[in-house]
PDB file of C-alpha atoms in Angstrom:
ATOM      1  CA  MET A  12     -11.297   3.732 -18.100  1.00  0.00           C
ATOM      2  CA  GLU A  13      -7.759   2.615 -17.616  1.00  0.00           C
ATOM      3  CA  GLN A  14      -6.681   0.035 -20.196  1.00  0.00           C
ATOM      4  CA  SER A  15      -4.983  -2.991 -18.696  1.00  0.00           C
ATOM      5  CA  SER A  16      -2.850  -5.325 -20.783  1.00  0.00           C
ATOM      6  CA  THR A  17      -4.477  -8.417 -22.216  1.00  0.00           C
ATOM      7  CA  LYS A  18      -1.631 -10.738 -21.335  1.00  0.00           C
ATOM      8  CA  ALA A  19      -2.991 -13.922 -19.824  1.00  0.00           C
ATOM      9  CA  PRO A  20      -2.304 -14.379 -16.109  1.00  0.00           C
ATOM     10  CA  LEU A  21       0.569 -16.699 -15.290  1.00  0.00           C
ATOM     11  CA  GLU A  22       0.927 -19.249 -12.560  1.00  0.00           C
ATOM     12  CA  PRO A  23       3.056 -17.977  -9.642  1.00  0.00           C
ATOM     13  CA  ARG A  24       6.682 -19.101  -9.917  1.00  0.00           C
ATOM     14  CA  LYS A  25       8.979 -20.031  -7.104  1.00  0.00           C
ATOM     15  CA  CYS A  26      11.287 -17.198  -6.226  1.00  0.00           C
ATOM     16  CA  GLY A  27      14.321 -19.444  -5.805  1.00  0.00           C
ATOM     17  CA  VAL A  28      15.773 -17.181  -3.122  1.00  0.00           C
ATOM     18  CA  THR A  29      16.031 -18.371   0.465  1.00  0.00           C
ATOM     19  CA  ARG A  30      15.932 -16.007   3.416  1.00  0.00           C
ATOM     20  CA  ARG A  31      19.589 -16.723   4.167  1.00  0.00           C
ATOM     21  CA  MET A  32      20.651 -16.060   0.549  1.00  0.00           C
ATOM     22  CA  PHE A  33      18.628 -12.844   0.495  1.00  0.00           C
ATOM     23  CA  LEU A  34      20.060 -11.503   3.736  1.00  0.00           C
ATOM     24  CA  GLY A  35      23.590 -12.260   2.666  1.00  0.00           C
ATOM     25  CA  THR A  36      23.154 -10.407  -0.587  1.00  0.00           C
ATOM     26  CA  ALA A  37      21.249  -7.486   0.897  1.00  0.00           C
ATOM     27  CA  LEU A  38      23.598  -6.918   3.799  1.00  0.00           C
ATOM     28  CA  GLY A  39      26.663  -7.173   1.595  1.00  0.00           C
ATOM     29  CA  GLY A  40      25.357  -5.075  -1.269  1.00  0.00           C
ATOM     30  CA  GLY A  41      24.088  -1.945   0.438  1.00  0.00           C
ATOM     31  CA  ALA A  42      21.695  -1.067  -2.382  1.00  0.00           C
ATOM     32  CA  ALA A  43      18.393   0.619  -1.657  1.00  0.00           C
ATOM     33  CA  ILE A  44      15.471  -1.697  -0.948  1.00  0.00           C
ATOM     34  CA  LEU A  45      13.326   0.096  -3.486  1.00  0.00           C
ATOM     35  CA  THR A  46      14.371   0.601  -7.097  1.00  0.00           C
ATOM     36  CA  GLY A  47      12.927   2.588  -9.915  1.00  0.00           C
ATOM     37  CA  GLY A  48      11.759   5.476  -7.718  1.00  0.00           C
ATOM     38  CA  SER A  49      13.170   8.861  -6.797  1.00  0.00           C
ATOM     39  CA  SER A  50      16.936   8.699  -6.611  1.00  0.00           C
ATOM     40  CA  ALA A  51      16.872  11.225  -3.792  1.00  0.00           C
ATOM     41  CA  ILE A  52      15.082   8.717  -1.607  1.00  0.00           C
ATOM     42  CA  PHE A  53      16.144   5.352  -2.940  1.00  0.00           C
ATOM     43  CA  GLY A  54      19.477   5.898  -4.651  1.00  0.00           C
ATOM     44  CA  ALA A  55      20.634   3.871  -7.638  1.00  0.00           C
ATOM     45  CA  ALA A  56      21.919   0.319  -7.578  1.00  0.00           C
ATOM     46  CA  SER A  57      25.542  -0.049  -8.584  1.00  0.00           C
ATOM     47  CA  SER A  58      27.182  -3.099 -10.133  1.00  0.00           C
ATOM     48  CA  ASN A  59      27.992  -6.585  -8.849  1.00  0.00           C
ATOM     49  CA  ALA A  60      26.652  -7.335  -5.350  1.00  0.00           C
ATOM     50  CA  ALA A  61      24.727  -4.065  -5.131  1.00  0.00           C
ATOM     51  CA  SER A  62      22.888  -4.722  -8.379  1.00  0.00           C
ATOM     52  CA  ASN A  63      21.978  -8.205  -7.162  1.00  0.00           C
ATOM     53  CA  ALA A  64      20.504  -6.716  -3.991  1.00  0.00           C
ATOM     54  CA  GLY A  65      18.629  -4.184  -6.107  1.00  0.00           C
ATOM     55  CA  ALA A  66      17.103  -6.996  -8.146  1.00  0.00           C
ATOM     56  CA  ASP A  67      15.785  -8.583  -4.970  1.00  0.00           C
ATOM     57  CA  SER A  68      14.078  -5.298  -4.049  1.00  0.00           C
ATOM     58  CA  MET A  69      11.657  -5.796  -6.920  1.00  0.00           C
ATOM     59  CA  PHE A  70       9.053  -8.552  -6.653  1.00  0.00           C
ATOM     60  CA  LYS A  71       6.926 -10.001  -9.448  1.00  0.00           C
ATOM     61  CA  LEU A  72       3.336 -10.547  -8.378  1.00  0.00           C
ATOM     62  CA  GLY A  73       2.107 -13.784  -9.865  1.00  0.00           C
ATOM     63  CA  GLY A  74       5.464 -14.160 -11.579  1.00  0.00           C
ATOM     64  CA  ASP A  75       4.775 -11.465 -14.189  1.00  0.00           C
ATOM     65  CA  LEU A  76       3.835  -8.157 -12.520  1.00  0.00           C
ATOM     66  CA  PRO A  77       6.851  -6.259 -11.106  1.00  0.00           C
ATOM     67  CA  VAL A  78       6.393  -3.999  -8.073  1.00  0.00           C
ATOM     68  CA  ASN A  79       8.753  -2.292  -5.657  1.00  0.00           C
ATOM     69  CA  ARG A  80       8.640  -4.216  -2.392  1.00  0.00           C
ATOM     70  CA  LEU A  81       7.771  -1.213  -0.233  1.00  0.00           C
ATOM     71  CA  GLY A  82       4.216  -0.218  -1.033  1.00  0.00           C
ATOM     72  CA  PHE A  83       1.576   2.039   0.507  1.00  0.00           C
ATOM     73  CA  GLY A  84      -1.577   1.089   2.405  1.00  0.00           C
ATOM     74  CA  ALA A  85      -4.369   3.598   1.802  1.00  0.00           C
ATOM     75  CA  MET A  86      -6.730   2.491   4.584  1.00  0.00           C
ATOM     76  CA  ARG A  87      -5.936   5.470   6.830  1.00  0.00           C
ATOM     77  CA  LEU A  88      -7.114   7.885   4.145  1.00  0.00           C
ATOM     78  CA  THR A  89     -10.650   7.634   5.528  1.00  0.00           C
ATOM     79  CA  GLY A  90     -12.609   9.025   8.450  1.00  0.00           C
ATOM     80  CA  ALA A  91     -12.677   7.771  12.039  1.00  0.00           C
ATOM     81  CA  GLY A  92     -13.375   4.056  12.295  1.00  0.00           C
ATOM     82  CA  ILE A  93     -12.273   3.655   8.643  1.00  0.00           C
ATOM     83  CA  TRP A  94     -15.628   5.235   7.810  1.00  0.00           C
ATOM     84  CA  GLY A  95     -16.429   7.980   5.312  1.00  0.00           C
ATOM     85  CA  TRP A  96     -14.148  10.469   3.631  1.00  0.00           C
ATOM     86  CA  PRO A  97     -10.917  11.648   5.301  1.00  0.00           C
ATOM     87  CA  PRO A  98     -11.209  14.884   7.285  1.00  0.00           C
ATOM     88  CA  ASP A  99      -8.827  16.639   4.874  1.00  0.00           C
ATOM     89  CA  ARG A 100      -9.556  15.263   1.427  1.00  0.00           C
ATOM     90  CA  ASP A 101      -7.054  17.521  -0.323  1.00  0.00           C
ATOM     91  CA  GLU A 102      -4.233  16.402   1.992  1.00  0.00           C
ATOM     92  CA  ALA A 103      -5.198  12.783   1.388  1.00  0.00           C
ATOM     93  CA  ARG A 104      -4.839  13.277  -2.360  1.00  0.00           C
ATOM     94  CA  LYS A 105      -1.437  14.884  -1.774  1.00  0.00           C
ATOM     95  CA  VAL A 106      -0.307  11.827   0.202  1.00  0.00           C
ATOM     96  CA  LEU A 107      -1.254   9.502  -2.648  1.00  0.00           C
ATOM     97  CA  ARG A 108       0.456  11.637  -5.281  1.00  0.00           C
ATOM     98  CA  ARG A 109       3.583  12.010  -3.170  1.00  0.00           C
ATOM     99  CA  ALA A 110       3.769   8.241  -2.680  1.00  0.00           C
ATOM    100  CA  VAL A 111       3.868   7.729  -6.434  1.00  0.00           C
ATOM    101  CA  GLU A 112       6.441  10.534  -6.819  1.00  0.00           C
ATOM    102  CA  LEU A 113       8.675   8.687  -4.332  1.00  0.00           C
ATOM    103  CA  GLY A 114       8.612   5.535  -6.437  1.00  0.00           C
ATOM    104  CA  VAL A 115       5.843   3.585  -4.728  1.00  0.00           C
ATOM    105  CA  ASN A 116       4.062   1.508  -7.366  1.00  0.00           C
ATOM    106  CA  LEU A 117       1.950  -0.798  -5.180  1.00  0.00           C
ATOM    107  CA  ILE A 118      -1.032   0.802  -3.432  1.00  0.00           C
ATOM    108  CA  ASP A 119      -3.355  -1.339  -1.332  1.00  0.00           C
ATOM    109  CA  THR A 120      -7.006  -0.480  -0.751  1.00  0.00           C
ATOM    110  CA  ALA A 121     -10.380  -2.231  -0.311  1.00  0.00           C
ATOM    111  CA  ASP A 122     -14.014  -1.603  -1.130  1.00  0.00           C
ATOM    112  CA  ALA A 123     -14.681  -1.790   2.630  1.00  0.00           C
ATOM    113  CA  TYR A 124     -12.499   1.246   3.367  1.00  0.00           C
ATOM    114  CA  GLY A 125     -15.015   4.062   3.692  1.00  0.00           C
ATOM    115  CA  PRO A 126     -16.761   1.954   2.493  1.00  0.00           C
ATOM    116  CA  GLU A 127     -16.025   2.748  -1.170  1.00  0.00           C
ATOM    117  CA  THR A 128     -14.609   6.232  -0.540  1.00  0.00           C
ATOM    118  CA  ASN A 129     -11.002   4.983  -0.451  1.00  0.00           C
ATOM    119  CA  GLU A 130     -11.155   3.575  -3.964  1.00  0.00           C
ATOM    120  CA  LEU A 131     -12.890   6.725  -5.222  1.00  0.00           C
ATOM    121  CA  LEU A 132     -10.197   8.877  -3.621  1.00  0.00           C
ATOM    122  CA  ILE A 133      -7.408   6.913  -5.297  1.00  0.00           C
ATOM    123  CA  ALA A 134      -9.023   7.442  -8.700  1.00  0.00           C
ATOM    124  CA  GLU A 135      -9.538  11.151  -7.934  1.00  0.00           C
ATOM    125  CA  ALA A 136      -5.889  11.593  -7.024  1.00  0.00           C
ATOM    126  CA  LEU A 137      -4.094   9.326  -9.463  1.00  0.00           C
ATOM    127  CA  HIS A 138      -6.201   8.610 -12.555  1.00  0.00           C
ATOM    128  CA  PRO A 139      -5.024   8.398 -15.306  1.00  0.00           C
ATOM    129  CA  TYR A 140      -2.590   6.033 -13.603  1.00  0.00           C
ATOM    130  CA  ARG A 141       1.144   6.134 -14.141  1.00  0.00           C
ATOM    131  CA  LYS A 142       2.439   3.201 -16.169  1.00  0.00           C
ATOM    132  CA  GLY A 143       3.444   0.329 -13.874  1.00  0.00           C
ATOM    133  CA  LEU A 144       1.300   1.480 -10.921  1.00  0.00           C
ATOM    134  CA  VAL A 145      -0.514  -1.466  -9.338  1.00  0.00           C
ATOM    135  CA  ILE A 146      -3.695  -0.806  -7.387  1.00  0.00           C
ATOM    136  CA  ALA A 147      -4.428  -3.828  -5.209  1.00  0.00           C
ATOM    137  CA  THR A 148      -7.935  -3.925  -3.798  1.00  0.00           C
ATOM    138  CA  LYS A 149     -10.004  -6.309  -1.696  1.00  0.00           C
ATOM    139  CA  GLY A 150     -13.600  -7.444  -1.400  1.00  0.00           C
ATOM    140  CA  GLY A 151     -15.698  -9.708   0.786  1.00  0.00           C
ATOM    141  CA  ASN A 152     -15.958  -7.601   3.962  1.00  0.00           C
ATOM    142  CA  THR A 153     -19.125  -5.605   4.636  1.00  0.00           C
ATOM    143  CA  ARG A 154     -19.377  -2.540   6.883  1.00  0.00           C
ATOM    144  CA  PRO A 155     -22.513  -2.207   9.031  1.00  0.00           C
ATOM    145  CA  GLY A 156     -20.988   0.859  10.707  1.00  0.00           C
ATOM    146  CA  PRO A 157     -17.745   2.576  11.825  1.00  0.00           C
ATOM    147  CA  GLY A 158     -15.245   0.053  13.171  1.00  0.00           C
ATOM    148  CA  GLN A 159     -17.497  -2.873  12.237  1.00  0.00           C
ATOM    149  CA  TRP A 160     -16.515  -5.619   9.777  1.00  0.00           C
ATOM    150  CA  VAL A 161     -18.633  -8.595   8.682  1.00  0.00           C
ATOM    151  CA  PRO A 162     -17.383 -11.081   6.056  1.00  0.00           C
ATOM    152  CA  ASN A 163     -19.620 -11.901   3.100  1.00  0.00           C
ATOM    153  CA  GLY A 164     -18.280 -14.591   0.808  1.00  0.00           C
ATOM    154  CA  ARG A 165     -21.433 -15.274  -1.186  1.00  0.00           C
ATOM    155  CA  PRO A 166     -20.491 -15.719  -4.861  1.00  0.00           C
ATOM    156  CA  GLU A 167     -23.018 -13.203  -6.198  1.00  0.00           C
ATOM    157  CA  TYR A 168     -21.846 -10.588  -3.674  1.00  0.00           C
ATOM    158  CA  LEU A 169     -18.154 -11.083  -4.532  1.00  0.00           C
ATOM    159  CA  LYS A 170     -18.905 -10.616  -8.229  1.00  0.00           C
ATOM    160  CA  GLN A 171     -20.616  -7.336  -7.323  1.00  0.00           C
ATOM    161  CA  CYS A 172     -17.504  -6.360  -5.337  1.00  0.00           C
ATOM    162  CA  VAL A 173     -15.271  -6.867  -8.366  1.00  0.00           C
ATOM    163  CA  ASP A 174     -17.525  -4.886 -10.695  1.00  0.00           C
ATOM    164  CA  GLY A 175     -17.897  -2.091  -8.134  1.00  0.00           C
ATOM    165  CA  SER A 176     -14.141  -1.771  -7.632  1.00  0.00           C
ATOM    166  CA  LEU A 177     -13.560  -1.675 -11.394  1.00  0.00           C
ATOM    167  CA  LYS A 178     -16.031   1.192 -11.709  1.00  0.00           C
ATOM    168  CA  ARG A 179     -14.755   3.215  -8.743  1.00  0.00           C
ATOM    169  CA  LEU A 180     -11.084   2.793  -9.665  1.00  0.00           C
ATOM    170  CA  ARG A 181     -11.833   3.460 -13.360  1.00  0.00           C
ATOM    171  CA  LEU A 182     -10.141   0.281 -14.479  1.00  0.00           C
ATOM    172  CA  GLU A 183     -10.975  -2.403 -17.008  1.00  0.00           C
ATOM    173  CA  ARG A 184      -9.034  -5.050 -15.101  1.00  0.00           C
ATOM    174  CA  LEU A 185      -7.865  -5.284 -11.485  1.00  0.00           C
ATOM    175  CA  ASP A 186      -4.178  -6.201 -11.302  1.00  0.00           C
ATOM    176  CA  LEU A 187      -4.634  -7.737  -7.846  1.00  0.00           C
ATOM    177  CA  TRP A 188      -7.964  -8.539  -6.195  1.00  0.00           C
ATOM    178  CA  GLN A 189      -7.819 -10.057  -2.700  1.00  0.00           C
ATOM    179  CA  LEU A 190     -10.479 -11.918  -0.730  1.00  0.00           C
ATOM    180  CA  HIS A 191     -10.591  -9.653   2.313  1.00  0.00           C
ATOM    181  CA  ARG A 192     -11.704 -12.413   4.668  1.00  0.00           C
ATOM    182  CA  VAL A 193     -12.739 -16.025   4.287  1.00  0.00           C
ATOM    183  CA  ASP A 194     -16.420 -16.212   5.227  1.00  0.00           C
ATOM    184  CA  PRO A 195     -16.920 -19.152   7.630  1.00  0.00           C
ATOM    185  CA  LYS A 196     -20.542 -19.409   6.490  1.00  0.00           C
ATOM    186  CA  VAL A 197     -19.664 -19.957   2.832  1.00  0.00           C
ATOM    187  CA  PRO A 198     -17.474 -22.758   1.439  1.00  0.00           C
ATOM    188  CA  MET A 199     -14.209 -21.339   0.155  1.00  0.00           C
ATOM    189  CA  GLU A 200     -14.727 -23.282  -3.068  1.00  0.00           C
ATOM    190  CA  ASP A 201     -17.916 -21.299  -3.735  1.00  0.00           C
ATOM    191  CA  SER A 202     -16.347 -17.923  -2.947  1.00  0.00           C
ATOM    192  CA  LEU A 203     -13.175 -18.444  -4.946  1.00  0.00           C
ATOM    193  CA  GLY A 204     -15.086 -20.230  -7.688  1.00  0.00           C
ATOM    194  CA  ALA A 205     -16.864 -16.930  -8.346  1.00  0.00           C
ATOM    195  CA  ILE A 206     -13.564 -15.079  -8.363  1.00  0.00           C
ATOM    196  CA  LYS A 207     -12.118 -17.602 -10.801  1.00  0.00           C
ATOM    197  CA  GLU A 208     -15.031 -16.811 -13.103  1.00  0.00           C
ATOM    198  CA  MET A 209     -14.218 -13.090 -12.888  1.00  0.00           C
ATOM    199  CA  ARG A 210     -10.551 -13.826 -13.551  1.00  0.00           C
ATOM    200  CA  ASP A 211     -11.411 -16.020 -16.530  1.00  0.00           C
ATOM    201  CA  ALA A 212     -13.614 -13.188 -17.817  1.00  0.00           C
ATOM    202  CA  GLY A 213     -10.575 -10.867 -17.803  1.00  0.00           C
ATOM    203  CA  LYS A 214     -11.726  -8.660 -14.934  1.00  0.00           C
ATOM    204  CA  ILE A 215      -8.942  -9.773 -12.548  1.00  0.00           C
ATOM    205  CA  ARG A 216      -5.280 -10.380 -13.344  1.00  0.00           C
ATOM    206  CA  HIS A 217      -4.105 -11.896 -10.042  1.00  0.00           C
ATOM    207  CA  VAL A 218      -5.885 -13.141  -6.914  1.00  0.00           C
ATOM    208  CA  GLY A 219      -4.799 -12.784  -3.285  1.00  0.00           C
ATOM    209  CA  LEU A 220      -6.026 -13.875   0.144  1.00  0.00           C
ATOM    210  CA  SER A 221      -6.019 -12.267   3.589  1.00  0.00           C
ATOM    211  CA  GLU A 222      -5.659 -13.666   7.125  1.00  0.00           C
ATOM    212  CA  VAL A 223      -5.067 -17.259   6.061  1.00  0.00           C
ATOM    213  CA  GLY A 224      -2.643 -20.043   6.967  1.00  0.00           C
ATOM    214  CA  PRO A 225      -0.823 -22.562   4.760  1.00  0.00           C
ATOM    215  CA  GLU A 226      -3.688 -25.090   4.726  1.00  0.00           C
ATOM    216  CA  GLU A 227      -6.179 -22.481   3.499  1.00  0.00           C
ATOM    217  CA  ILE A 228      -3.727 -21.231   0.892  1.00  0.00           C
ATOM    218  CA  GLU A 229      -3.211 -24.777  -0.390  1.00  0.00           C
ATOM    219  CA  ARG A 230      -6.953 -25.283  -0.547  1.00  0.00           C
ATOM    220  CA  ALA A 231      -7.458 -22.013  -2.400  1.00  0.00           C
ATOM    221  CA  ARG A 232      -4.744 -22.801  -4.955  1.00  0.00           C
ATOM    222  CA  LYS A 233      -6.702 -25.871  -6.034  1.00  0.00           C
ATOM    223  CA  ILE A 234      -9.450 -23.484  -7.178  1.00  0.00           C
ATOM    224  CA  VAL A 235      -7.559 -20.499  -8.610  1.00  0.00           C
ATOM    225  CA  PRO A 236      -3.880 -19.422  -8.774  1.00  0.00           C
ATOM    226  CA  ILE A 237      -2.945 -17.325  -5.718  1.00  0.00           C
ATOM    227  CA  ALA A 238      -0.374 -14.541  -6.070  1.00  0.00           C
ATOM    228  CA  THR A 239      -0.328 -12.934  -2.607  1.00  0.00           C
ATOM    229  CA  VAL A 240      -1.270 -13.344   1.039  1.00  0.00           C
ATOM    230  CA  GLN A 241      -2.044 -10.342   3.243  1.00  0.00           C
ATOM    231  CA  ASN A 242      -1.839 -11.132   6.964  1.00  0.00           C
ATOM    232  CA  ARG A 243      -1.190  -9.051  10.054  1.00  0.00           C
ATOM    233  CA  TYR A 244       2.549  -9.189  10.721  1.00  0.00           C
ATOM    234  CA  ASN A 245       5.085  -6.911  12.372  1.00  0.00           C
ATOM    235  CA  ILE A 246       8.145  -7.001  14.606  1.00  0.00           C
ATOM    236  CA  SER A 247       6.109  -7.853  17.719  1.00  0.00           C
ATOM    237  CA  ASP A 248       3.351  -9.931  16.106  1.00  0.00           C
ATOM    238  CA  ARG A 249       4.709 -12.924  14.174  1.00  0.00           C
ATOM    239  CA  LYS A 250       1.692 -15.171  14.517  1.00  0.00           C
ATOM    240  CA  TRP A 251       1.739 -15.826  10.774  1.00  0.00           C
ATOM    241  CA  ASP A 252       5.371 -16.923  10.496  1.00  0.00           C
ATOM    242  CA  ASN A 253       4.135 -20.217   9.068  1.00  0.00           C
ATOM    243  CA  ALA A 254       2.247 -18.414   6.299  1.00  0.00           C
ATOM    244  CA  LEU A 255       5.312 -16.284   5.539  1.00  0.00           C
ATOM    245  CA  LYS A 256       7.500 -19.372   5.246  1.00  0.00           C
ATOM    246  CA  TYR A 257       4.956 -20.984   2.942  1.00  0.00           C
ATOM    247  CA  CYS A 258       4.882 -17.892   0.718  1.00  0.00           C
ATOM    248  CA  GLU A 259       8.681 -17.838   0.650  1.00  0.00           C
ATOM    249  CA  LYS A 260       8.809 -21.473  -0.419  1.00  0.00           C
ATOM    250  CA  GLU A 261       6.144 -21.073  -3.092  1.00  0.00           C
ATOM    251  CA  GLY A 262       7.135 -17.632  -4.399  1.00  0.00           C
ATOM    252  CA  LEU A 263       3.954 -15.863  -3.263  1.00  0.00           C
ATOM    253  CA  GLY A 264       4.030 -12.240  -2.167  1.00  0.00           C
ATOM    254  CA  PHE A 265       3.430 -11.671   1.563  1.00  0.00           C
ATOM    255  CA  MET A 266       1.814  -8.292   2.320  1.00  0.00           C
ATOM    256  CA  PRO A 267       1.962  -7.574   6.081  1.00  0.00           C
ATOM    257  CA  TRP A 268      -0.843  -5.327   7.200  1.00  0.00           C
ATOM    258  CA  SER A 269      -0.267  -3.276  10.350  1.00  0.00           C
ATOM    259  CA  PRO A 270       3.471  -3.474   9.539  1.00  0.00           C
ATOM    260  CA  VAL A 271       4.439  -1.212  12.428  1.00  0.00           C
ATOM    261  CA  GLY A 272       1.759  -2.494  14.803  1.00  0.00           C
ATOM    262  CA  GLY A 273       0.030   0.850  15.050  1.00  0.00           C
ATOM    263  CA  GLY A 274       3.133   2.147  16.831  1.00  0.00           C
ATOM    264  CA  ARG A 275       2.541  -0.072  19.873  1.00  0.00           C
ATOM    265  CA  SER A 276       5.287  -2.514  18.894  1.00  0.00           C
ATOM    266  CA  LEU A 277       7.807   0.303  18.571  1.00  0.00           C
ATOM    267  CA  LYS A 278       8.109   0.999  22.281  1.00  0.00           C
ATOM    268  CA  ASP A 279      10.405  -2.024  22.581  1.00  0.00           C
ATOM    269  CA  ASN A 280      13.849  -1.140  23.921  1.00  0.00           C
ATOM    270  CA  ALA A 281      15.589  -3.037  21.107  1.00  0.00           C
ATOM    271  CA  VAL A 282      13.733  -1.106  18.392  1.00  0.00           C
ATOM    272  CA  GLU A 283      14.450   2.209  20.104  1.00  0.00           C
ATOM    273  CA  ALA A 284      18.117   1.297  20.560  1.00  0.00           C
ATOM    274  CA  VAL A 285      18.587   0.441  16.875  1.00  0.00           C
ATOM    275  CA  ALA A 286      16.750   3.613  15.852  1.00  0.00           C
ATOM    276  CA  LYS A 287      19.134   5.639  18.023  1.00  0.00           C
ATOM    277  CA  GLU A 288      22.182   3.876  16.547  1.00  0.00           C
ATOM    278  CA  GLN A 289      20.968   4.577  13.024  1.00  0.00           C
ATOM    279  CA  ASN A 290      19.689   8.072  13.841  1.00  0.00           C
ATOM    280  CA  VAL A 291      16.306   7.287  12.268  1.00  0.00           C
ATOM    281  CA  SER A 292      12.730   6.899  13.468  1.00  0.00           C
ATOM    282  CA  VAL A 293      11.470   3.702  15.075  1.00  0.00           C
ATOM    283  CA  TYR A 294       9.035   3.431  12.147  1.00  0.00           C
ATOM    284  CA  GLN A 295      11.913   3.178   9.704  1.00  0.00           C
ATOM    285  CA  VAL A 296      13.541   0.447  11.778  1.00  0.00           C
ATOM    286  CA  ALA A 297      10.301  -1.575  11.914  1.00  0.00           C
ATOM    287  CA  ILE A 298       9.765  -1.336   8.155  1.00  0.00           C
ATOM    288  CA  ALA A 299      13.406  -2.039   7.324  1.00  0.00           C
ATOM    289  CA  TRP A 300      13.281  -5.122   9.558  1.00  0.00           C
ATOM    290  CA  LEU A 301      10.368  -6.452   7.505  1.00  0.00           C
ATOM    291  CA  LEU A 302      12.199  -5.845   4.235  1.00  0.00           C
ATOM    292  CA  HIS A 303      15.254  -7.684   5.592  1.00  0.00           C
ATOM    293  CA  ARG A 304      13.059 -10.480   6.948  1.00  0.00           C
ATOM    294  CA  SER A 305      12.148 -12.083   3.622  1.00  0.00           C
ATOM    295  CA  PRO A 306      12.555 -11.490  -0.126  1.00  0.00           C
ATOM    296  CA  VAL A 307       8.788 -12.003  -0.609  1.00  0.00           C
ATOM    297  CA  MET A 308       7.826  -9.417   2.032  1.00  0.00           C
ATOM    298  CA  LEU A 309       5.808  -6.500   0.628  1.00  0.00           C
ATOM    299  CA  PRO A 310       5.135  -4.024   3.480  1.00  0.00           C
ATOM    300  CA  ILE A 311       2.276  -1.571   2.941  1.00  0.00           C
ATOM    301  CA  PRO A 312       2.629   1.035   5.718  1.00  0.00           C
ATOM    302  CA  GLY A 313      -0.067   3.682   5.668  1.00  0.00           C
ATOM    303  CA  THR A 314      -0.423   7.236   6.894  1.00  0.00           C
ATOM    304  CA  SER A 315      -2.466  10.374   6.304  1.00  0.00           C
ATOM    305  CA  SER A 316       0.598  12.643   6.546  1.00  0.00           C
ATOM    306  CA  VAL A 317       3.041  13.515   3.749  1.00  0.00           C
ATOM    307  CA  ALA A 318       5.882  13.942   6.254  1.00  0.00           C
ATOM    308  CA  HIS A 319       5.217  10.537   7.815  1.00  0.00           C
ATOM    309  CA  LEU A 320       4.966   9.002   4.344  1.00  0.00           C
ATOM    310  CA  GLU A 321       8.409  10.350   3.419  1.00  0.00           C
ATOM    311  CA  ASP A 322       9.854   8.965   6.649  1.00  0.00           C
ATOM    312  CA  ASN A 323       8.332   5.544   5.958  1.00  0.00           C
ATOM    313  CA  VAL A 324       9.595   5.426   2.387  1.00  0.00           C
ATOM    314  CA  ALA A 325      13.109   6.310   3.556  1.00  0.00           C
ATOM    315  CA  ALA A 326      13.134   2.937   5.329  1.00  0.00           C
ATOM    316  CA  GLY A 327      13.746   1.408   1.919  1.00  0.00           C
ATOM    317  CA  LYS A 328      17.262   2.800   2.013  1.00  0.00           C
ATOM    318  CA  LEU A 329      18.036   1.775   5.585  1.00  0.00           C
ATOM    319  CA  ARG A 330      20.616  -1.002   5.981  1.00  0.00           C
ATOM    320  CA  LEU A 331      20.516  -2.954   9.219  1.00  0.00           C
ATOM    321  CA  SER A 332      23.678  -4.704  10.381  1.00  0.00           C
ATOM    322  CA  GLU A 333      23.701  -8.414  11.123  1.00  0.00           C
ATOM    323  CA  ALA A 334      24.049  -7.616  14.821  1.00  0.00           C
ATOM    324  CA  GLN A 335      21.069  -5.243  14.695  1.00  0.00           C
ATOM    325  CA  LEU A 336      18.967  -7.837  12.898  1.00  0.00           C
ATOM    326  CA  LYS A 337      19.788 -10.435  15.554  1.00  0.00           C
ATOM    327  CA  THR A 338      18.803  -7.954  18.250  1.00  0.00           C
ATOM    328  CA  LEU A 339      15.503  -7.183  16.539  1.00  0.00           C
ATOM    329  CA  ASP A 340      14.764 -10.821  15.771  1.00  0.00           C
ATOM    330  CA  GLY A 341      14.883 -11.502  19.493  1.00  0.00           C
ATOM    331  CA  THR A 342      12.248  -8.885  20.412  1.00  0.00           C
TER     332      THR A 342
END
């Protein structure tokens, strides 16, 4: 099993960087959004303003766990309806390995993806894990069948989720475990109380939430320290702007799922116009917009194709002008 460090989890710190400060530095510096990866894709940060922008491209989960801000979402490495093994298991393993080669060190999964097959696939492809690679998983969503999702926040079930993920991922501690959905039938205090027990037992380093607003985050933080929030968010769906602003203020990581809106949000004329100006794909524009949007934004675009993965990762190097950002902000 993979040995995780025994350093005690820290309380999340405030990032101390406003959106305006971040944009000013990033737009002026021109450094790649991702650092520490392949120089062919990301480039290397230079001195002065560029190095400052490069520092902002790394985010510390929970204040102590550094990750590159552009991650990878593994959900699509499953069968139809997010059910069963992917049609081409070998290609799926290649996608995961290529992501790590390109400098991605944050991979998001869940026990519900498959269910269970997604976590098993990650271990097949990447174990023993490269130093610094963070596998973020989730629990608390059951799968009666393809395309079906039913929350289960019972404490005993969530403890089983944690132990099952540890076994499938071949880990001794989960760097980031996220409550996949708040179960309306179970008090949050009961659900997260169980997760606090698992964290106190050393099985979880940091805890995250999904599809929650500021009030729920505040309530959860009274039970256990929260490091991240994973909500649906993309250029055409900004329902959770209030949660993003809260995360920015409190220094929590914000992981937007469906970061390109399944491609539907990319048919906007503004997105297509910027993509044409930059001579890049609309996917790159959508991901780059997210990275410019906030210094706590941690996009996790997913794909089952190596070529599409490489295109997505290249978004980390894309610099959007102030005029282009204004155009996209208005979509």
